[in-house]
Amino acid sequence: MTKPAPGAAVVTGAAGGLGRAIAAALHADGWQVLLTDLDAGAVADAAAPLGGWSRPLDVRDEDACAAVAAEAAGRGGLGLWVNNAGILVTGPSWEHDAATRRRMVEVNTLGAMNGTLAALAVMRARGHGHVVNVVSLAGLVAAPGETVYAASKHALIAFSIGTLADLRLAGHRGVHVSCLCPDGIWTPMLHGRLDDANAAASFTGTLLSPERVARRAARLARRPRPVVSVPRWRGAQVRLLDALPGAAVRLAPLILAAGRAGQRRQRRRAGAGPR
């Protein structure tokens, strides 16, 4: 028995890295995927083998997000929106200027809010749909050296879970919001950070491939859950640290030392050629 086509899915930040891998995994699952990114040429190239449907999108533009949602709704119905676009700037919070702090919050938090609300405007009217927000483990625990990034992701997870609760209170049982919280992923976001001591928190676990996280995103699209960490044990570990903030602060030097060791291991792997 052939399962019915699930409809249209939108993926932001889909020109490369995790976003491109998620788009490919969803396409393999039968979704018509609209790939979006700031870089119109790169996202068109990424979309070519997946049906060729792409649009340039700055997630900070609320009206542009609404236009993308309307376009997707007109092609089989908007069933899924994945907010993947994000930026990382490392360093102590006091070293970032106001423009840098604002940009991270505008893209990572407000941009995902724009996408979520644009999608929900369509999904609430239809009575079903699913928004997946890519949060990262930094949304579950304070990450030294990535403080403003983590703050933007903490805000996103609070927004996501609160919005899901609001949907249920309003009687919307068929509309879902999920948070996907992966460990560090070996994508261009981290490729240039092997010598960045401030990025050590992203290397404290085993680096994930974008394809592994994308497969989990596709499963999450099929079976919604409020929060999913990848791998699961790392989610439990960082939640424990988050529950014991005093201990987390005291352990920070050891945690970051482990991260720097992870950077050295990854540098050796990267120097050895393709994995």
Tab-separated table of C-alpha atoms in Angstrom:
chain	number	residue	atom	x	y	z
A	1	MET	CA	0.000	0.000	0.000
A	2	THR	CA	1.452	3.348	-1.016
A	3	LYS	CA	1.311	5.985	1.693
A	4	PRO	CA	-0.160	9.345	0.665
A	5	ALA	CA	2.219	12.197	-0.072
A	6	PRO	CA	2.596	14.214	3.148
A	7	GLY	CA	2.412	17.589	1.384
A	8	ALA	CA	4.817	20.526	1.364
A	9	ALA	CA	7.667	21.119	3.783
A	10	VAL	CA	9.747	24.284	4.203
A	11	VAL	CA	13.347	24.137	5.435
A	12	THR	CA	15.219	27.331	6.277
A	13	GLY	CA	18.992	27.650	6.053
A	14	ALA	CA	18.921	24.817	3.513
A	15	ALA	CA	21.753	25.796	1.157
A	16	GLY	CA	24.212	23.515	2.940
A	17	GLY	CA	25.113	21.695	6.117
A	18	LEU	CA	22.310	20.374	8.301
A	19	GLY	CA	19.541	22.216	6.434
A	20	ARG	CA	20.471	20.625	3.134
A	21	ALA	CA	20.673	17.183	4.773
A	22	ILE	CA	17.250	17.637	6.391
A	23	ALA	CA	15.749	18.680	3.062
A	24	ALA	CA	17.186	15.548	1.416
A	25	ALA	CA	15.863	13.287	4.182
A	26	LEU	CA	12.391	14.807	3.948
A	27	HIS	CA	12.418	14.519	0.154
A	28	ALA	CA	13.256	10.826	0.524
A	29	ASP	CA	10.265	10.527	2.863
A	30	GLY	CA	7.920	11.863	0.201
A	31	TRP	CA	7.700	15.537	1.095
A	32	GLN	CA	7.704	18.274	-1.536
A	33	VAL	CA	10.462	20.373	-0.027
A	34	LEU	CA	10.821	24.117	-0.450
A	35	LEU	CA	14.434	24.942	0.367
A	36	THR	CA	15.111	28.490	1.552
A	37	ASP	CA	18.269	30.393	2.393
A	38	LEU	CA	19.775	33.861	2.234
A	39	ASP	CA	22.016	32.710	-0.635
A	40	ALA	CA	19.652	32.355	-3.609
A	41	GLY	CA	22.216	30.696	-5.898
A	42	ALA	CA	23.455	28.174	-3.340
A	43	VAL	CA	19.960	27.150	-2.278
A	44	ALA	CA	18.900	26.726	-5.907
A	45	ASP	CA	21.854	24.382	-6.422
A	46	ALA	CA	20.894	22.438	-3.284
A	47	ALA	CA	17.292	22.148	-4.450
A	48	ALA	CA	18.098	20.953	-7.980
A	49	PRO	CA	18.336	17.212	-7.157
A	50	LEU	CA	15.301	17.445	-4.847
A	51	GLY	CA	12.762	18.799	-7.290
A	52	GLY	CA	14.241	22.252	-7.838
A	53	TRP	CA	11.924	24.190	-5.504
A	54	SER	CA	13.766	26.982	-3.696
A	55	ARG	CA	13.388	30.595	-2.620
A	56	PRO	CA	15.743	33.159	-1.110
A	57	LEU	CA	14.617	33.978	2.422
A	58	ASP	CA	15.878	36.195	5.214
A	59	VAL	CA	14.147	34.720	8.268
A	60	ARG	CA	14.333	38.095	9.986
A	61	ASP	CA	11.719	39.346	7.479
A	62	GLU	CA	8.297	38.475	8.888
A	63	ASP	CA	6.437	39.283	5.670
A	64	ALA	CA	8.831	37.161	3.607
A	65	CYS	CA	8.252	34.188	5.922
A	66	ALA	CA	4.496	34.626	5.512
A	67	ALA	CA	4.893	34.703	1.717
A	68	VAL	CA	6.890	31.454	1.759
A	69	ALA	CA	4.251	29.807	3.965
A	70	ALA	CA	1.514	30.886	1.550
A	71	GLU	CA	3.453	29.543	-1.430
A	72	ALA	CA	3.996	26.183	0.269
A	73	ALA	CA	0.340	26.042	1.270
A	74	GLY	CA	-0.583	26.312	-2.395
A	75	ARG	CA	1.343	23.183	-3.323
A	76	GLY	CA	-0.237	20.231	-1.559
A	77	GLY	CA	-0.756	22.062	1.709
A	78	LEU	CA	1.888	23.186	4.187
A	79	GLY	CA	2.437	20.200	6.471
A	80	LEU	CA	5.882	20.897	7.905
A	81	TRP	CA	8.142	23.877	8.567
A	82	VAL	CA	11.712	23.322	9.803
A	83	ASN	CA	13.431	26.348	11.322
A	84	ASN	CA	17.078	25.446	10.812
A	85	ALA	CA	18.685	28.803	9.927
A	86	GLY	CA	21.098	29.944	12.603
A	87	ILE	CA	24.415	31.647	13.256
A	88	LEU	CA	27.134	31.108	15.862
A	89	VAL	CA	29.565	33.730	17.134
A	90	THR	CA	31.808	32.578	19.983
A	91	GLY	CA	33.526	34.419	22.815
A	92	PRO	CA	32.632	35.880	26.209
A	93	SER	CA	29.429	37.886	26.094
A	94	TRP	CA	31.219	41.132	26.951
A	95	GLU	CA	33.382	40.807	23.850
A	96	HIS	CA	30.439	40.966	21.440
A	97	ASP	CA	29.276	44.350	20.267
A	98	ALA	CA	25.589	45.226	20.267
A	99	ALA	CA	25.213	44.513	16.547
A	100	THR	CA	26.606	40.981	16.953
A	101	ARG	CA	24.347	40.194	19.897
A	102	ARG	CA	21.345	41.571	18.051
A	103	ARG	CA	22.112	39.584	14.890
A	104	MET	CA	22.321	36.282	16.762
A	105	VAL	CA	19.029	36.898	18.548
A	106	GLU	CA	17.336	38.169	15.389
A	107	VAL	CA	18.311	35.090	13.363
A	108	ASN	CA	18.322	32.310	15.969
A	109	THR	CA	15.325	33.412	18.017
A	110	LEU	CA	13.210	36.004	16.235
A	111	GLY	CA	13.802	34.392	12.834
A	112	ALA	CA	12.558	31.055	14.135
A	113	MET	CA	9.599	32.829	15.748
A	114	ASN	CA	8.779	34.422	12.394
A	115	GLY	CA	8.874	31.051	10.662
A	116	THR	CA	6.856	29.349	13.378
A	117	LEU	CA	4.121	31.961	13.361
A	118	ALA	CA	3.972	32.126	9.559
A	119	ALA	CA	3.540	28.356	9.458
A	120	LEU	CA	1.003	28.287	12.286
A	121	ALA	CA	-1.172	30.874	10.546
A	122	VAL	CA	-1.664	28.279	7.790
A	123	MET	CA	-1.647	25.157	9.953
A	124	ARG	CA	-4.154	26.375	12.533
A	125	ALA	CA	-6.643	27.116	9.768
A	126	ARG	CA	-6.125	23.630	8.277
A	127	GLY	CA	-6.256	21.900	11.653
A	128	HIS	CA	-2.958	20.065	11.255
A	129	GLY	CA	0.737	20.624	10.658
A	130	HIS	CA	4.086	20.495	12.394
A	131	VAL	CA	6.843	23.013	13.136
A	132	VAL	CA	10.293	21.650	13.996
A	133	ASN	CA	12.727	24.112	15.546
A	134	VAL	CA	16.400	23.133	15.441
A	135	VAL	CA	17.592	24.290	18.845
A	136	SER	CA	20.827	22.358	19.677
A	137	LEU	CA	21.982	21.169	23.090
A	138	ALA	CA	22.964	24.789	23.761
A	139	GLY	CA	19.268	25.398	24.320
A	140	LEU	CA	19.293	22.978	27.261
A	141	VAL	CA	22.402	24.148	29.116
A	142	ALA	CA	24.530	27.280	29.399
A	143	ALA	CA	27.561	26.852	27.133
A	144	PRO	CA	30.686	28.818	28.184
A	145	GLY	CA	32.250	30.557	25.214
A	146	GLU	CA	28.944	30.373	23.328
A	147	THR	CA	26.910	32.360	25.841
A	148	VAL	CA	24.869	34.633	23.576
A	149	TYR	CA	24.257	31.782	21.134
A	150	ALA	CA	23.028	29.606	24.015
A	151	ALA	CA	20.821	32.422	25.281
A	152	SER	CA	19.200	32.751	21.852
A	153	LYS	CA	18.545	28.993	21.814
A	154	HIS	CA	17.179	28.971	25.387
A	155	ALA	CA	14.694	31.612	24.303
A	156	LEU	CA	13.693	29.498	21.294
A	157	ILE	CA	13.006	26.373	23.335
A	158	ALA	CA	10.891	28.364	25.796
A	159	PHE	CA	8.959	29.910	22.909
A	160	SER	CA	8.442	26.514	21.268
A	161	ILE	CA	7.163	24.657	24.336
A	162	GLY	CA	5.019	27.587	25.410
A	163	THR	CA	3.514	27.875	21.938
A	164	LEU	CA	2.726	24.151	21.926
A	165	ALA	CA	0.946	24.551	25.262
A	166	ASP	CA	-0.970	27.550	23.900
A	167	LEU	CA	-2.058	25.493	20.879
A	168	ARG	CA	-3.427	22.754	23.115
A	169	LEU	CA	-5.212	25.256	25.366
A	170	ALA	CA	-6.814	26.745	22.238
A	171	GLY	CA	-8.051	23.314	21.169
A	172	HIS	CA	-5.556	22.692	18.332
A	173	ARG	CA	-4.764	18.984	18.730
A	174	GLY	CA	-3.458	18.348	15.228
A	175	VAL	CA	-0.832	21.108	15.137
A	176	HIS	CA	2.540	20.327	16.711
A	177	VAL	CA	5.717	22.178	17.659
A	178	SER	CA	8.909	20.213	18.317
A	179	CYS	CA	12.450	21.088	19.348
A	180	LEU	CA	15.360	19.111	17.918
A	181	CYS	CA	18.447	19.464	20.116
A	182	PRO	CA	21.522	17.858	18.517
A	183	ASP	CA	25.037	17.755	19.897
A	184	GLY	CA	27.812	19.360	17.832
A	185	ILE	CA	27.482	18.631	14.111
A	186	TRP	CA	30.399	18.544	11.663
A	187	THR	CA	29.096	21.207	9.285
A	188	PRO	CA	30.542	24.502	8.003
A	189	MET	CA	29.401	26.131	11.272
A	190	LEU	CA	32.196	24.230	13.054
A	191	HIS	CA	34.668	23.559	10.236
A	192	GLY	CA	36.618	26.732	10.972
A	193	ARG	CA	36.529	26.417	14.755
A	194	LEU	CA	39.028	23.657	15.445
A	195	ASP	CA	41.457	26.235	16.844
A	196	ASP	CA	38.795	28.371	18.545
A	197	ALA	CA	39.045	27.779	22.298
A	198	ASN	CA	35.726	29.576	22.780
A	199	ALA	CA	33.990	26.904	20.668
A	200	ALA	CA	35.248	24.018	22.812
A	201	ALA	CA	31.789	23.363	24.284
A	202	SER	CA	30.625	22.200	20.846
A	203	PHE	CA	33.322	19.488	20.809
A	204	THR	CA	32.704	17.932	24.248
A	205	GLY	CA	30.714	15.026	22.776
A	206	THR	CA	31.106	12.940	19.646
A	207	LEU	CA	30.595	15.130	16.601
A	208	LEU	CA	27.520	14.077	14.624
A	209	SER	CA	27.182	13.884	10.868
A	210	PRO	CA	24.465	16.105	9.364
A	211	GLU	CA	22.931	12.991	7.793
A	212	ARG	CA	22.440	11.336	11.184
A	213	VAL	CA	20.687	14.386	12.600
A	214	ALA	CA	18.639	14.749	9.411
A	215	ARG	CA	17.387	11.177	9.734
A	216	ARG	CA	16.263	11.949	13.281
A	217	ALA	CA	14.545	15.107	12.047
A	218	ALA	CA	12.632	13.071	9.458
A	219	ARG	CA	11.528	10.611	12.153
A	220	LEU	CA	10.462	13.513	14.342
A	221	ALA	CA	8.396	14.866	11.445
A	222	ARG	CA	6.553	11.537	11.365
A	223	ARG	CA	6.146	11.227	15.145
A	224	PRO	CA	6.028	14.634	16.878
A	225	ARG	CA	7.516	15.046	20.338
A	226	PRO	CA	8.046	18.311	22.250
A	227	VAL	CA	11.827	17.933	22.738
A	228	VAL	CA	14.250	15.417	21.234
A	229	SER	CA	17.995	15.405	21.881
A	230	VAL	CA	20.552	13.718	19.642
A	231	PRO	CA	22.028	11.563	21.022
A	232	ARG	CA	19.518	10.979	23.799
A	233	TRP	CA	22.136	10.391	26.513
A	234	ARG	CA	23.723	13.771	25.871
A	235	GLY	CA	20.394	15.450	26.454
A	236	ALA	CA	20.142	13.763	29.853
A	237	GLN	CA	23.721	14.737	30.670
A	238	VAL	CA	23.346	18.436	29.900
A	239	ARG	CA	19.964	18.618	31.655
A	240	LEU	CA	21.689	17.337	34.800
A	241	LEU	CA	24.276	20.100	34.517
A	242	ASP	CA	21.504	22.625	33.942
A	243	ALA	CA	19.757	21.429	37.125
A	244	LEU	CA	22.977	21.953	39.117
A	245	PRO	CA	24.237	25.369	37.985
A	246	GLY	CA	26.756	25.743	40.794
A	247	ALA	CA	28.357	22.429	39.923
A	248	ALA	CA	28.259	23.293	36.216
A	249	VAL	CA	30.217	26.502	36.841
A	250	ARG	CA	32.796	24.691	38.965
A	251	LEU	CA	33.155	21.943	36.354
A	252	ALA	CA	33.463	24.377	33.435
A	253	PRO	CA	37.292	24.177	33.228
A	254	LEU	CA	37.161	20.366	33.030
A	255	ILE	CA	34.319	20.417	30.500
A	256	LEU	CA	36.147	22.864	28.253
A	257	ALA	CA	39.372	20.877	28.576
A	258	ALA	CA	37.448	17.866	27.270
A	259	GLY	CA	36.165	20.046	24.443
A	260	ARG	CA	39.659	21.162	23.493
A	261	ALA	CA	40.713	17.505	23.406
A	262	GLY	CA	37.765	16.906	21.087
A	263	GLN	CA	38.957	19.708	18.836
A	264	ARG	CA	42.403	18.109	18.636
A	265	ARG	CA	40.884	14.724	17.742
A	266	GLN	CA	38.721	16.272	15.062
A	267	ARG	CA	41.699	18.203	13.681
A	268	ARG	CA	43.561	14.922	13.268
A	269	ARG	CA	40.560	13.327	11.548
A	270	ALA	CA	40.071	16.304	9.242
A	271	GLY	CA	43.777	16.296	8.380
A	272	ALA	CA	43.568	12.622	7.460
A	273	GLY	CA	41.137	13.356	4.613
A	274	PRO	CA	37.434	12.661	4.065
A	275	ARG	CA	35.714	10.546	6.719
